[in-house]
C-alpha cells in the first residue's frame, strides 16, 4: 500500500515501538480507505463512460450515464480535497503519530526586587452617642426647658388633662344636684281610705305626665353641653399623650440598642477623646480611619458622652490598639520594669474618678419606662372617665314622670257610693341611688387620674410618684449628672496613650487612662474602696437598681444603692450563700468607667 506499510511488515519490524503499533494500524487503514475510494471513483467514471458510449442516442440512457459520470467525478474530487486539506492543516492528521517531546530549555532571568511596601492600617468605627440619645432625643433638651420640646409638652399635656378632669367632676356633681331637684309635684302620701273596700283604684291622668325636672331643665342641658366640650378637649389631650408615648418608646429603643452595642464591644470600646487621638495618629501616618453613624439622624456635635466601637479594619487583628511615640529603648526599659514588678508586691492602681455610664443609662431607661407606663395608664383612665360621665348623663336623662305615682283621696257620695279623686303625684322621678353611685365612680377615677399626674404620699416609690414629680425632680437630676459627672469625666480622661508623651517611665505611670469596670478591678475606687466585682445580670443587683433609680442626684442614688446591696448581701449570708453575698456587697455596674493611673 503506497504511503503506509502493511501490518505484516511493521509487526515483524523490531525497530517499531509497541506504542506506535496502534498509530501504524490507523495510518494503514486510512490510506487503504483513500485508495479504495479513489479506485471505486475511477471505476465509476469508466462505467459511466461505457454507458454513454452504448446509449445509442437514447435520452434516458444518456442522462443515466451523465449522472453516473458526474457522481463519480464529485466523489473523487471530495476524496482528494479531504486528503489535501488534512495534510495541509497538519501532517499528523495523515500520519496519526504523536511526535516525541522536545527537551525543555530553561531560561534564566534576573530577579527583580519588589518595590518597598508602606504599612497601611485601617479602622472602621461605629458611633454610639448615648449622651445625645438621653438628652436631645429622649428628653429633648435640659433645664431650663425650651417651649415645644418633649418634657414641657408632656407636662403641659398632663396638667391640661388634670384641669379637664377637674371640670368634668365638678360638672358631674352639678348634674347630680340638678337631678335631686327634680320632683313629682304635690309630693304627699295618698289618703289611706282609698284602699278601703268599695273604693275604686286611683286613676292615672295627665297630672302625672309633666316634666319633673322642668325648673332645672335648662341647667341640665347647659351642663351636658359643657361636659361634651370638655370630653372633646380630653380626647384631644389623650391623642397627644398617645403620641408622646410612641415617641418615648422609639427613643427608649435607641438607648437600649446603644447599651447592648456597648456591652458587645466591651473590650474594644473607645471614648470620643480616644477617637480624636486615634484620628490624629491615623491622619499623620496617612492611614485609613472611618466613622459610621449608628443613627444617621443623630449628630453628637462634640458630645463627650459618646463611645466608638471598632468593627472592621486591620486594627481588629492587632493587639489592643495604642498610639505611642515612645522610643524602642524606653519601651524596652518599661517592659523590663514590668517584669521586675511581677516579683515585687503589686502597687494598687488609683482610680480617682468614677464615670457611672451604666448607672446613668439604667436610671434613664427605668425613668422613661415608668413615665411611659404612667402615661399609658392615664390614657386608659381618661377613657374610663369619659364612659363614666356619659353614663351619668344617660342616668339623668332617665328622670321622668313615669316614675311618679298619682295621689288620690276617697270621696263619699252617699250610701254605698265612694270614688277616688286624683289631686296630685308623689315619688322620686330619678334613679337617685344609681346616679349617686355613678358620681362616686367618677370621683374615684378622677382621684386616680390626679394621683397619676401629681403623685401621692411622699412620691418616693414608682407606685406613688406622679408624672409631674418625675418631670420636675427626677429627670433634671439625671441630665445634671450626665453633664457634670459623665461628660466632664470622659472629656478629661483617655484610654489611649497620646502621641506626644515623652519617653519616661514616670510620665507613663502618671498618665490617667479611661478603664472599664473589669479593667479597673483591684484598683482603688474614688471612695477609697477597692473595686472587686462588676455586676449586671444578678437578680439582687437588678432589684437594687430598680429600688433606687428615683433618687434625686448621683450622691443619693449611690447611697441608696450601696445600702440596698448590703441588705441583699445580709439576706444571702443568712441563707447560707456567703460567696454570693460577698459578690453582691461589692457589686459595681459593669458599664461604669473609671479614670485610673499610676
Coordinates of C-alpha atoms in Angstrom, one line a residue:
X1 CA 0.0 0.0 0.0
X2 CA 1.7 3.3 -1.1
X3 CA 2.2 5.7 1.8
X4 CA 1.7 3.1 4.5
X5 CA 3.4 -0.2 5.4
X6 CA 1.2 -3.3 5.7
X7 CA 0.7 -4.8 9.2
X8 CA 2.8 -7.9 8.3
X9 CA 5.7 -5.5 7.8
X10 CA 5.6 -3.3 10.9
X11 CA 4.5 -6.1 13.2
X12 CA 7.7 -8.0 12.3
X13 CA 9.9 -5.0 12.3
X14 CA 11.9 -4.9 15.7
X15 CA 12.6 -1.2 15.3
X16 CA 8.9 -0.4 15.6
X17 CA 7.9 0.5 19.2
X18 CA 4.9 -1.1 20.8
X19 CA 3.2 2.3 21.5
X20 CA 3.5 3.1 17.7
X21 CA 1.6 -0.1 16.5
X22 CA -1.9 1.4 17.0
X23 CA -1.0 4.6 15.1
X24 CA 0.5 2.5 12.2
X25 CA -2.7 0.4 12.0
X26 CA -4.7 3.6 11.8
X27 CA -2.4 5.0 9.2
X28 CA -2.7 1.8 7.1
X29 CA -6.5 1.8 7.4
X30 CA -6.8 5.5 6.4
X31 CA -4.6 5.0 3.3
X32 CA -6.4 1.8 2.4
X33 CA -9.8 3.7 2.6
X34 CA -8.4 6.6 0.5
X35 CA -7.0 4.3 -2.2
X36 CA -10.2 2.1 -2.2
X37 CA -12.3 5.2 -2.6
X38 CA -10.2 6.5 -5.4
X39 CA -10.3 3.2 -7.3
X40 CA -14.1 3.0 -6.9
X41 CA -14.5 6.6 -8.1
X42 CA -12.3 5.8 -11.1
X43 CA -14.3 2.6 -11.8
X44 CA -17.5 4.7 -11.6
X45 CA -16.1 7.1 -14.2
X46 CA -15.2 4.2 -16.6
X47 CA -18.6 2.6 -16.1
X48 CA -20.3 5.9 -16.8
X49 CA -18.3 6.4 -20.0
X50 CA -19.2 2.9 -21.2
X51 CA -22.9 3.6 -20.5
X52 CA -22.6 6.8 -22.5
X53 CA -21.0 5.0 -25.5
X54 CA -23.7 2.3 -25.7
X55 CA -26.6 4.7 -25.1
X56 CA -27.0 4.9 -28.9
X57 CA -28.6 8.3 -28.7
X58 CA -31.4 7.3 -26.2
X59 CA -32.1 10.3 -23.9
X60 CA -32.8 8.2 -20.8
X61 CA -29.6 6.2 -21.1
X62 CA -27.6 9.3 -21.8
X63 CA -29.0 11.0 -18.7
X64 CA -28.2 8.0 -16.6
X65 CA -24.6 7.9 -18.0
X66 CA -24.1 11.6 -17.3
X67 CA -25.3 11.2 -13.7
X68 CA -23.0 8.3 -13.2
X69 CA -20.0 10.2 -14.6
X70 CA -20.9 13.4 -12.5
X71 CA -21.4 11.5 -9.2
X72 CA -18.1 9.6 -9.7
X73 CA -16.2 12.7 -10.6
X74 CA -17.5 14.7 -7.5
X75 CA -16.8 11.7 -5.2
X76 CA -13.2 11.6 -6.4
X77 CA -12.9 15.3 -6.1
X78 CA -14.2 15.3 -2.5
X79 CA -11.9 12.4 -1.6
X80 CA -8.8 14.1 -3.0
X81 CA -9.8 17.5 -1.5
X82 CA -10.2 16.0 2.0
X83 CA -6.8 14.3 1.8
X84 CA -5.1 17.6 0.7
X85 CA -6.8 19.7 3.3
X86 CA -5.9 17.3 6.2
X87 CA -2.3 17.1 5.0
X88 CA -2.1 20.9 4.6
X89 CA -3.5 21.6 8.1
X90 CA -1.2 19.1 9.8
X91 CA 0.6 16.0 8.6
X92 CA -0.3 14.4 11.9
X93 CA -3.9 14.1 10.7
X94 CA -2.5 11.7 8.0
X95 CA 0.4 10.1 9.8
X96 CA -1.5 9.7 13.0
X97 CA 1.7 9.7 15.1
X98 CA 2.5 11.7 18.2
X99 CA 5.9 13.3 17.8
X100 CA 8.5 12.9 20.6
X101 CA 8.7 15.6 23.2
X102 CA 11.4 18.1 22.8
X103 CA 13.7 18.8 25.8
X104 CA 12.6 21.9 27.9
X105 CA 15.0 24.8 27.7
X106 CA 15.1 26.8 31.0
X107 CA 15.8 30.5 30.5
X108 CA 17.5 32.1 33.5
X109 CA 16.1 35.6 34.2
X110 CA 17.5 38.1 36.7
X111 CA 15.5 38.5 39.9
X112 CA 13.8 41.9 40.1
X113 CA 13.4 43.1 43.7
X114 CA 9.8 44.1 44.8
X115 CA 9.1 47.8 45.4
X116 CA 9.2 48.8 49.0
X117 CA 5.7 48.5 50.7
X118 CA 4.2 51.0 53.1
X119 CA 2.3 49.9 56.2
X120 CA -1.4 50.7 56.0
X121 CA -3.6 50.4 59.0
X122 CA -7.3 50.7 58.7
X123 CA -10.1 51.1 61.3
X124 CA -13.8 51.4 60.8
X125 CA -15.6 52.7 63.9
X126 CA -19.3 52.9 64.8
X127 CA -20.5 55.9 66.8
X128 CA -22.6 55.2 70.0
X129 CA -23.9 58.6 71.1
X130 CA -25.6 57.5 74.3
X131 CA -25.4 61.0 75.9
X132 CA -27.1 62.7 72.9
X133 CA -29.8 60.0 72.9
X134 CA -30.6 60.6 76.5
X135 CA -30.6 64.4 76.4
X136 CA -31.5 65.6 72.9
X137 CA -33.6 62.7 71.6
X138 CA -35.0 61.1 74.8
X139 CA -35.8 64.2 76.9
X140 CA -35.3 66.8 74.0
X141 CA -33.2 69.3 76.0
X142 CA -32.3 70.1 79.5
X143 CA -33.3 72.6 82.2
X144 CA -34.4 75.3 81.6
X145 CA -36.7 73.7 79.1
X146 CA -37.4 75.2 75.7
X147 CA -41.0 75.6 74.9
X148 CA -42.3 73.0 72.5
X149 CA -39.8 70.3 73.5
X150 CA -40.9 66.8 74.7
X151 CA -40.7 67.3 78.5
X152 CA -42.6 70.7 78.6
X153 CA -45.1 69.2 76.1
X154 CA -45.8 66.2 78.4
X155 CA -46.1 68.4 81.5
X156 CA -48.5 70.8 79.7
X157 CA -50.4 67.8 78.4
X158 CA -50.9 66.2 81.8
X159 CA -51.7 69.5 83.5
X160 CA -54.3 70.3 80.9
X161 CA -55.7 66.8 81.4
X162 CA -56.0 67.3 85.1
X163 CA -57.8 70.6 84.6
X164 CA -60.3 69.0 82.2
X165 CA -61.0 66.1 84.6
X166 CA -61.5 68.5 87.5
X167 CA -64.1 70.3 85.4
X168 CA -65.8 67.1 84.4
X169 CA -66.0 66.1 88.1
X170 CA -67.5 69.4 89.2
X171 CA -70.0 69.4 86.3
X172 CA -70.9 65.8 87.2
X173 CA -71.6 67.0 90.8
X174 CA -73.8 69.8 89.3
X175 CA -75.8 67.2 87.3
X176 CA -76.3 65.1 90.5
X177 CA -77.6 68.2 92.3
X178 CA -79.9 69.1 89.4
X179 CA -81.3 65.6 89.4
X180 CA -82.0 65.9 93.1
X181 CA -84.1 69.0 92.4
X182 CA -86.4 67.0 90.1
X183 CA -89.7 66.1 91.9
X184 CA -93.3 64.9 91.4
X185 CA -95.5 68.0 92.3
X186 CA -97.7 67.7 95.3
X187 CA -95.5 65.1 96.8
X188 CA -97.7 63.9 99.8
X189 CA -98.9 60.5 100.8
X190 CA -102.3 59.3 99.4
X191 CA -105.4 59.1 101.6
X192 CA -105.3 55.6 103.1
X193 CA -109.1 55.4 102.8
X194 CA -108.7 54.9 99.1
X195 CA -107.6 51.4 99.9
X196 CA -110.9 50.7 101.6
X197 CA -113.2 48.1 100.3
X198 CA -115.5 49.6 97.7
X199 CA -113.3 52.5 96.8
X200 CA -112.1 52.0 93.1
X201 CA -108.3 52.3 92.2
X202 CA -106.8 55.7 91.9
X203 CA -107.0 56.6 88.2
X204 CA -103.9 57.8 86.3
X205 CA -104.3 61.1 84.5
X206 CA -102.3 64.0 83.0
X207 CA -101.5 65.2 86.4
X208 CA -98.5 62.6 86.5
X209 CA -97.2 63.2 82.9
X210 CA -95.5 66.5 83.5
X211 CA -91.7 67.2 83.3
X212 CA -90.4 66.6 86.9
X213 CA -87.2 68.5 86.1
X214 CA -88.8 71.5 84.4
X215 CA -87.4 74.1 86.9
X216 CA -83.8 72.9 86.3
X217 CA -84.1 71.5 82.7
X218 CA -82.1 74.4 81.2
X219 CA -79.3 74.0 83.7
X220 CA -79.1 70.2 83.0
X221 CA -78.9 70.8 79.2
X222 CA -76.3 73.5 79.7
X223 CA -74.1 71.3 81.9
X224 CA -74.4 68.4 79.5
X225 CA -73.2 70.7 76.7
X226 CA -70.2 71.8 78.8
X227 CA -69.5 68.1 79.5
X228 CA -69.4 67.3 75.8
X229 CA -67.0 70.2 75.2
X230 CA -64.7 69.0 78.0
X231 CA -64.9 65.4 76.7
X232 CA -63.8 66.6 73.2
X233 CA -60.9 68.5 74.8
X234 CA -59.9 65.4 76.8
X235 CA -59.9 63.3 73.6
X236 CA -57.5 65.8 72.0
X237 CA -55.2 65.7 75.0
X238 CA -55.5 61.9 75.1
X239 CA -54.3 61.8 71.4
X240 CA -51.3 64.0 72.4
X241 CA -50.5 61.6 75.3
X242 CA -50.6 58.6 73.0
X243 CA -48.2 60.3 70.5
X244 CA -45.7 61.2 73.3
X245 CA -45.8 57.5 74.5
X246 CA -45.0 56.4 71.0
X247 CA -42.1 58.8 70.7
X248 CA -40.7 57.9 74.1
X249 CA -40.7 54.2 73.2
X250 CA -38.8 55.0 70.0
X251 CA -36.1 56.8 71.9
X252 CA -36.0 54.2 74.6
X253 CA -35.4 51.6 71.9
X254 CA -32.4 53.6 70.7
X255 CA -30.9 53.8 74.2
X256 CA -31.4 50.1 74.8
X257 CA -29.7 49.3 71.4
X258 CA -26.8 51.6 72.3
X259 CA -26.4 49.9 75.6
X260 CA -26.4 46.4 74.0
X261 CA -23.8 47.5 71.5
X262 CA -21.6 48.9 74.2
X263 CA -21.7 45.5 76.0
X264 CA -20.9 43.6 72.8
X265 CA -17.9 46.0 72.2
X266 CA -16.9 46.0 75.8
X267 CA -13.2 45.3 75.4
X268 CA -12.6 47.5 72.4
X269 CA -14.8 50.5 73.1
X270 CA -13.2 54.0 72.8
X271 CA -14.4 57.3 74.1
X272 CA -14.6 60.4 72.0
X273 CA -11.3 61.5 73.5
X274 CA -9.7 58.2 72.4
X275 CA -11.2 58.5 68.9
X276 CA -9.8 62.0 68.4
X277 CA -6.3 60.9 69.4
X278 CA -6.6 57.9 67.1
X279 CA -7.8 60.1 64.3
X280 CA -4.8 62.4 64.7
X281 CA -2.4 59.5 64.7
X282 CA -4.0 57.9 61.6
X283 CA -4.0 61.2 59.7
X284 CA -0.3 61.8 60.5
X285 CA 0.6 58.3 59.2
X286 CA -1.8 58.5 56.2
X287 CA -3.8 55.5 57.4
X288 CA -7.5 54.9 56.8
X289 CA -9.9 55.8 59.6
X290 CA -13.7 55.8 59.0
X291 CA -16.6 56.7 61.3
X292 CA -20.1 55.1 60.8
X293 CA -23.1 56.6 62.5
X294 CA -25.4 54.1 64.1
X295 CA -28.3 56.5 63.6
X296 CA -27.8 58.9 60.7
X297 CA -30.2 61.5 62.1
X298 CA -28.2 61.8 65.4
X299 CA -25.4 64.4 65.4
X300 CA -23.2 64.5 68.5
X301 CA -21.6 67.9 67.8
X302 CA -18.7 67.3 70.2
X303 CA -20.7 65.4 72.9
X304 CA -18.1 63.8 75.1
X305 CA -20.6 61.3 76.3
X306 CA -20.0 59.2 73.2
X307 CA -18.3 55.9 72.5
X308 CA -16.8 54.4 69.4
X309 CA -16.6 50.7 68.6
X310 CA -14.1 49.5 66.0
X311 CA -16.0 46.9 63.9
X312 CA -13.6 46.4 61.0
X313 CA -10.2 47.1 59.6
X314 CA -6.7 45.7 60.0
X315 CA -6.7 47.0 63.6
X316 CA -9.1 44.3 64.5
X317 CA -6.3 41.7 64.0
X318 CA -3.8 43.6 66.2
X319 CA -3.4 43.6 70.0
X320 CA -5.2 46.3 71.9
X321 CA -4.6 49.5 70.0
X322 CA -2.3 52.1 71.4
X323 CA -0.9 55.3 69.9
X324 CA 2.6 55.8 71.2
X325 CA 5.8 57.6 70.2
X326 CA 7.9 56.1 72.9
X327 CA 11.3 55.2 71.7
X328 CA 12.2 51.5 71.4
X329 CA 14.8 51.9 74.2
X330 CA 12.3 53.4 76.6
X331 CA 9.7 50.8 75.7
X332 CA 12.3 48.1 76.5
X333 CA 13.0 49.7 79.8
X334 CA 9.3 49.8 80.6
X335 CA 8.9 46.1 79.7
X336 CA 11.9 45.2 81.9
X337 CA 10.4 47.3 84.8
X338 CA 7.1 45.5 84.3
X339 CA 8.9 42.1 84.6
X340 CA 10.6 43.2 87.8
X341 CA 7.4 44.4 89.3
X342 CA 5.8 40.9 88.9
X343 CA 8.1 39.6 91.7
X344 CA 7.5 42.6 93.9
X345 CA 4.4 43.5 95.9
X346 CA 1.8 44.9 93.5
X347 CA 1.1 48.6 93.8
X348 CA -2.6 49.4 93.7
X349 CA -3.9 51.5 90.8
X350 CA -5.7 54.7 91.9
X351 CA -9.0 55.2 90.1
X352 CA -9.6 58.8 91.2
X353 CA -12.7 59.5 89.1
X354 CA -15.8 57.3 88.6
X355 CA -17.8 57.8 85.4
X356 CA -21.1 55.9 86.1
X357 CA -22.1 55.4 82.4
X358 CA -24.0 52.2 83.2
X359 CA -25.9 53.7 86.1
X360 CA -26.9 56.9 84.2
X361 CA -28.2 54.7 81.3
X362 CA -30.1 52.4 83.7
X363 CA -31.6 55.4 85.6
X364 CA -32.7 56.9 82.2
X365 CA -34.2 53.6 81.0
X366 CA -36.2 52.9 84.1
X367 CA -37.4 56.5 84.4
X368 CA -38.5 56.5 80.8
X369 CA -40.3 53.2 81.2
X370 CA -42.0 54.5 84.3
X371 CA -43.1 57.6 82.5
X372 CA -44.4 55.6 79.6
X373 CA -46.3 53.3 82.0
X374 CA -47.9 56.3 83.8
X375 CA -48.9 57.9 80.6
X376 CA -50.4 54.7 79.2
X377 CA -52.4 54.3 82.5
X378 CA -53.5 57.9 82.2
X379 CA -54.9 57.2 78.7
X380 CA -56.9 54.3 79.9
X381 CA -58.2 56.3 82.9
X382 CA -59.3 59.1 80.6
X383 CA -61.3 56.6 78.6
X384 CA -62.9 55.3 81.8
X385 CA -63.8 58.8 82.9
X386 CA -65.4 59.6 79.6
X387 CA -67.5 56.5 79.7
X388 CA -68.5 57.2 83.4
X389 CA -69.5 60.8 82.6
X390 CA -71.5 59.6 79.6
X391 CA -73.2 57.0 81.8
X392 CA -74.1 59.7 84.4
X393 CA -75.8 61.8 81.7
X394 CA -77.7 58.8 80.5
X395 CA -79.0 58.2 84.1
X396 CA -80.0 61.8 84.4
X397 CA -81.9 61.6 81.2
X398 CA -84.0 58.8 82.7
X399 CA -85.6 61.3 85.1
X400 CA -89.3 61.0 84.2
X401 CA -92.8 61.4 85.5
X402 CA -93.3 57.8 84.7
X403 CA -91.7 57.1 88.0
X404 CA -94.3 59.3 89.8
X405 CA -97.4 57.7 91.5
X406 CA -100.8 59.5 91.4
X407 CA -102.1 60.9 94.7
X408 CA -105.9 60.4 95.4
X409 CA -108.5 60.9 98.1
X410 CA -111.6 58.8 98.6
X411 CA -114.8 60.8 98.3
X412 CA -118.2 59.6 99.7
X413 CA -121.3 60.3 97.7
X414 CA -123.9 58.5 99.7
X415 CA -124.7 55.1 101.0
X416 CA -122.6 52.5 99.1
X417 CA -121.2 55.3 96.9
X418 CA -117.5 56.1 97.1
X419 CA -114.9 57.1 94.5
X420 CA -111.2 58.2 94.4
X421 CA -110.3 61.8 93.3
X422 CA -106.8 62.3 91.8
X423 CA -105.3 65.5 93.2
X424 CA -101.5 65.1 92.5
X425 CA -98.4 62.8 92.3
X426 CA -95.7 61.6 94.6
X427 CA -92.4 59.6 94.3
X428 CA -88.8 60.0 93.0
X429 CA -88.7 60.8 89.3
X430 CA -85.0 60.0 89.0
X431 CA -82.9 56.8 89.7
X432 CA -81.2 58.7 92.5
X433 CA -79.3 55.8 94.1
X434 CA -77.8 54.8 90.8
X435 CA -76.9 58.4 90.0
X436 CA -75.2 58.7 93.3
X437 CA -73.2 55.5 92.7
X438 CA -72.2 56.7 89.3
X439 CA -70.9 60.0 90.7
X440 CA -68.9 58.1 93.2
X441 CA -67.3 56.1 90.4
X442 CA -66.4 59.4 88.6
X443 CA -64.8 60.8 91.7
X444 CA -62.8 57.6 92.1
X445 CA -61.5 57.7 88.5
X446 CA -60.7 61.4 88.8
X447 CA -58.8 60.8 92.0
X448 CA -56.7 58.1 90.3
X449 CA -56.0 60.4 87.4
X450 CA -54.9 63.1 89.8
X451 CA -52.6 60.6 91.6
X452 CA -51.1 59.6 88.3
X453 CA -50.3 63.2 87.4
X454 CA -49.4 64.7 90.8
X455 CA -48.5 61.5 92.7
X456 CA -49.4 60.5 96.3
X457 CA -47.7 60.2 99.6
X458 CA -44.0 61.0 99.6
X459 CA -43.6 60.5 95.9
X460 CA -40.6 58.2 96.6
X461 CA -41.7 54.9 95.0
X462 CA -42.6 54.0 91.4
X463 CA -46.2 53.3 92.5
X464 CA -46.7 56.6 94.3
X465 CA -44.7 59.1 92.2
X466 CA -46.6 61.1 89.6
X467 CA -45.8 62.3 86.1
X468 CA -45.2 65.9 87.2
X469 CA -42.7 65.0 90.1
X470 CA -40.8 62.8 87.6
X471 CA -40.5 65.7 85.2
X472 CA -39.7 68.3 87.9
X473 CA -37.4 66.3 90.2
X474 CA -36.0 63.1 88.7
X475 CA -35.3 63.9 85.0
X476 CA -33.5 67.2 85.7
X477 CA -31.1 65.4 88.1
X478 CA -30.4 62.7 85.5
X479 CA -29.5 65.4 83.0
X480 CA -27.4 67.3 85.5
X481 CA -25.4 64.2 86.4
X482 CA -25.0 63.4 82.7
X483 CA -23.4 66.9 82.2
X484 CA -21.3 67.3 85.3
X485 CA -20.2 63.7 86.0
X486 CA -20.3 61.8 82.7
X487 CA -19.4 64.3 80.1
X488 CA -16.8 66.1 82.2
X489 CA -15.2 62.8 83.3
X490 CA -15.0 61.4 79.8
X491 CA -13.5 64.6 78.4
X492 CA -10.7 64.7 80.9
X493 CA -9.7 61.0 80.7
X494 CA -8.5 59.0 77.8
X495 CA -8.0 55.3 77.3
X496 CA -5.2 55.5 74.7
X497 CA -1.6 56.7 75.1
X498 CA -1.3 60.1 73.4
X499 CA 1.3 60.5 70.7
X500 CA 3.1 63.4 72.4
X501 CA 4.1 61.5 75.6
X502 CA 7.9 61.7 76.2
X503 CA 10.0 58.7 76.8
X504 CA 10.0 58.5 80.5
X505 CA 8.7 55.8 82.8
X506 CA 7.4 58.3 85.3
X507 CA 5.3 60.1 82.7
X508 CA 3.9 56.8 81.5
X509 CA 2.9 55.9 85.1
X510 CA 1.3 59.2 85.8
X511 CA -0.9 59.0 82.7
X512 CA -4.6 58.8 83.6
X513 CA -6.5 56.2 81.5
X514 CA -10.2 55.5 80.9
X515 CA -10.8 51.9 82.1
X516 CA -14.0 49.9 82.0
X517 CA -15.1 48.2 85.3
X518 CA -13.5 44.9 84.6
X519 CA -10.2 46.5 83.7
X520 CA -10.3 48.6 86.9
X521 CA -10.8 45.6 89.2
X522 CA -8.2 45.6 92.1
X523 CA -7.9 49.3 91.7
X524 CA -8.8 51.7 94.4
X525 CA -12.1 53.4 93.6
X526 CA -12.9 57.2 94.1
X527 CA -14.4 56.4 97.5
X528 CA -11.2 54.7 98.7
X529 CA -12.7 51.1 98.4
X530 CA -11.0 48.5 96.1
X531 CA -13.0 47.7 93.0
X532 CA -13.8 44.0 93.2
X533 CA -16.8 42.9 91.2
X534 CA -18.6 44.1 88.1
X535 CA -22.3 43.1 88.0
X536 CA -25.2 43.4 85.6
X537 CA -27.5 40.4 85.4
X538 CA -27.6 39.3 89.1
X539 CA -31.2 39.4 90.4
X540 CA -30.3 41.2 93.6
X541 CA -28.3 43.8 91.8
X542 CA -31.2 44.5 89.4
X543 CA -33.6 44.7 92.3
X544 CA -31.5 47.4 93.9
X545 CA -31.2 49.3 90.7
X546 CA -35.0 49.2 90.5
X547 CA -35.3 50.4 94.0
X548 CA -33.0 53.5 93.8
X549 CA -33.4 55.0 90.3
X550 CA -35.9 57.7 91.5
X551 CA -33.4 59.2 93.9
X552 CA -32.6 62.8 93.2
X553 CA -29.0 63.0 92.1
X554 CA -26.0 60.7 91.9
X555 CA -25.0 61.0 95.5
X556 CA -28.4 59.9 96.9
X557 CA -28.6 57.3 94.3
X558 CA -25.2 55.7 95.3
X559 CA -26.1 55.8 99.0
X560 CA -29.4 54.1 98.3
X561 CA -27.7 51.5 96.0
X562 CA -25.0 50.7 98.5
X563 CA -27.4 50.4 101.4
X564 CA -29.7 48.1 99.3
X565 CA -26.7 45.9 98.2
X566 CA -25.6 45.5 101.8
X567 CA -29.1 44.4 102.9
X568 CA -29.3 41.9 100.0
X569 CA -25.9 40.6 101.0
X570 CA -27.1 40.0 104.6
X571 CA -30.1 38.1 103.3
X572 CA -27.9 35.9 101.1
X573 CA -25.4 35.3 104.0
X574 CA -28.3 34.3 106.3
X575 CA -29.5 31.9 103.6
X576 CA -26.0 30.3 103.5
X577 CA -24.8 31.8 100.3
X578 CA -21.7 33.5 101.7
X579 CA -19.7 33.7 98.4
X580 CA -22.7 35.2 96.5
X581 CA -23.2 37.6 99.4
X582 CA -19.7 38.9 99.1
X583 CA -20.1 39.5 95.4
X584 CA -23.4 41.4 95.8
X585 CA -22.0 43.5 98.6
X586 CA -19.1 44.7 96.3
X587 CA -21.1 45.0 93.1
X588 CA -20.5 47.8 90.6
X589 CA -22.3 48.3 87.4
X590 CA -20.4 46.6 84.5
X591 CA -20.8 49.6 82.2
X592 CA -19.3 52.1 84.7
X593 CA -15.9 53.5 83.8
X594 CA -13.1 54.8 85.9
X595 CA -10.2 57.2 85.3
X596 CA -7.2 55.3 86.6
X597 CA -3.5 55.8 86.6
X598 CA -0.2 55.4 88.5

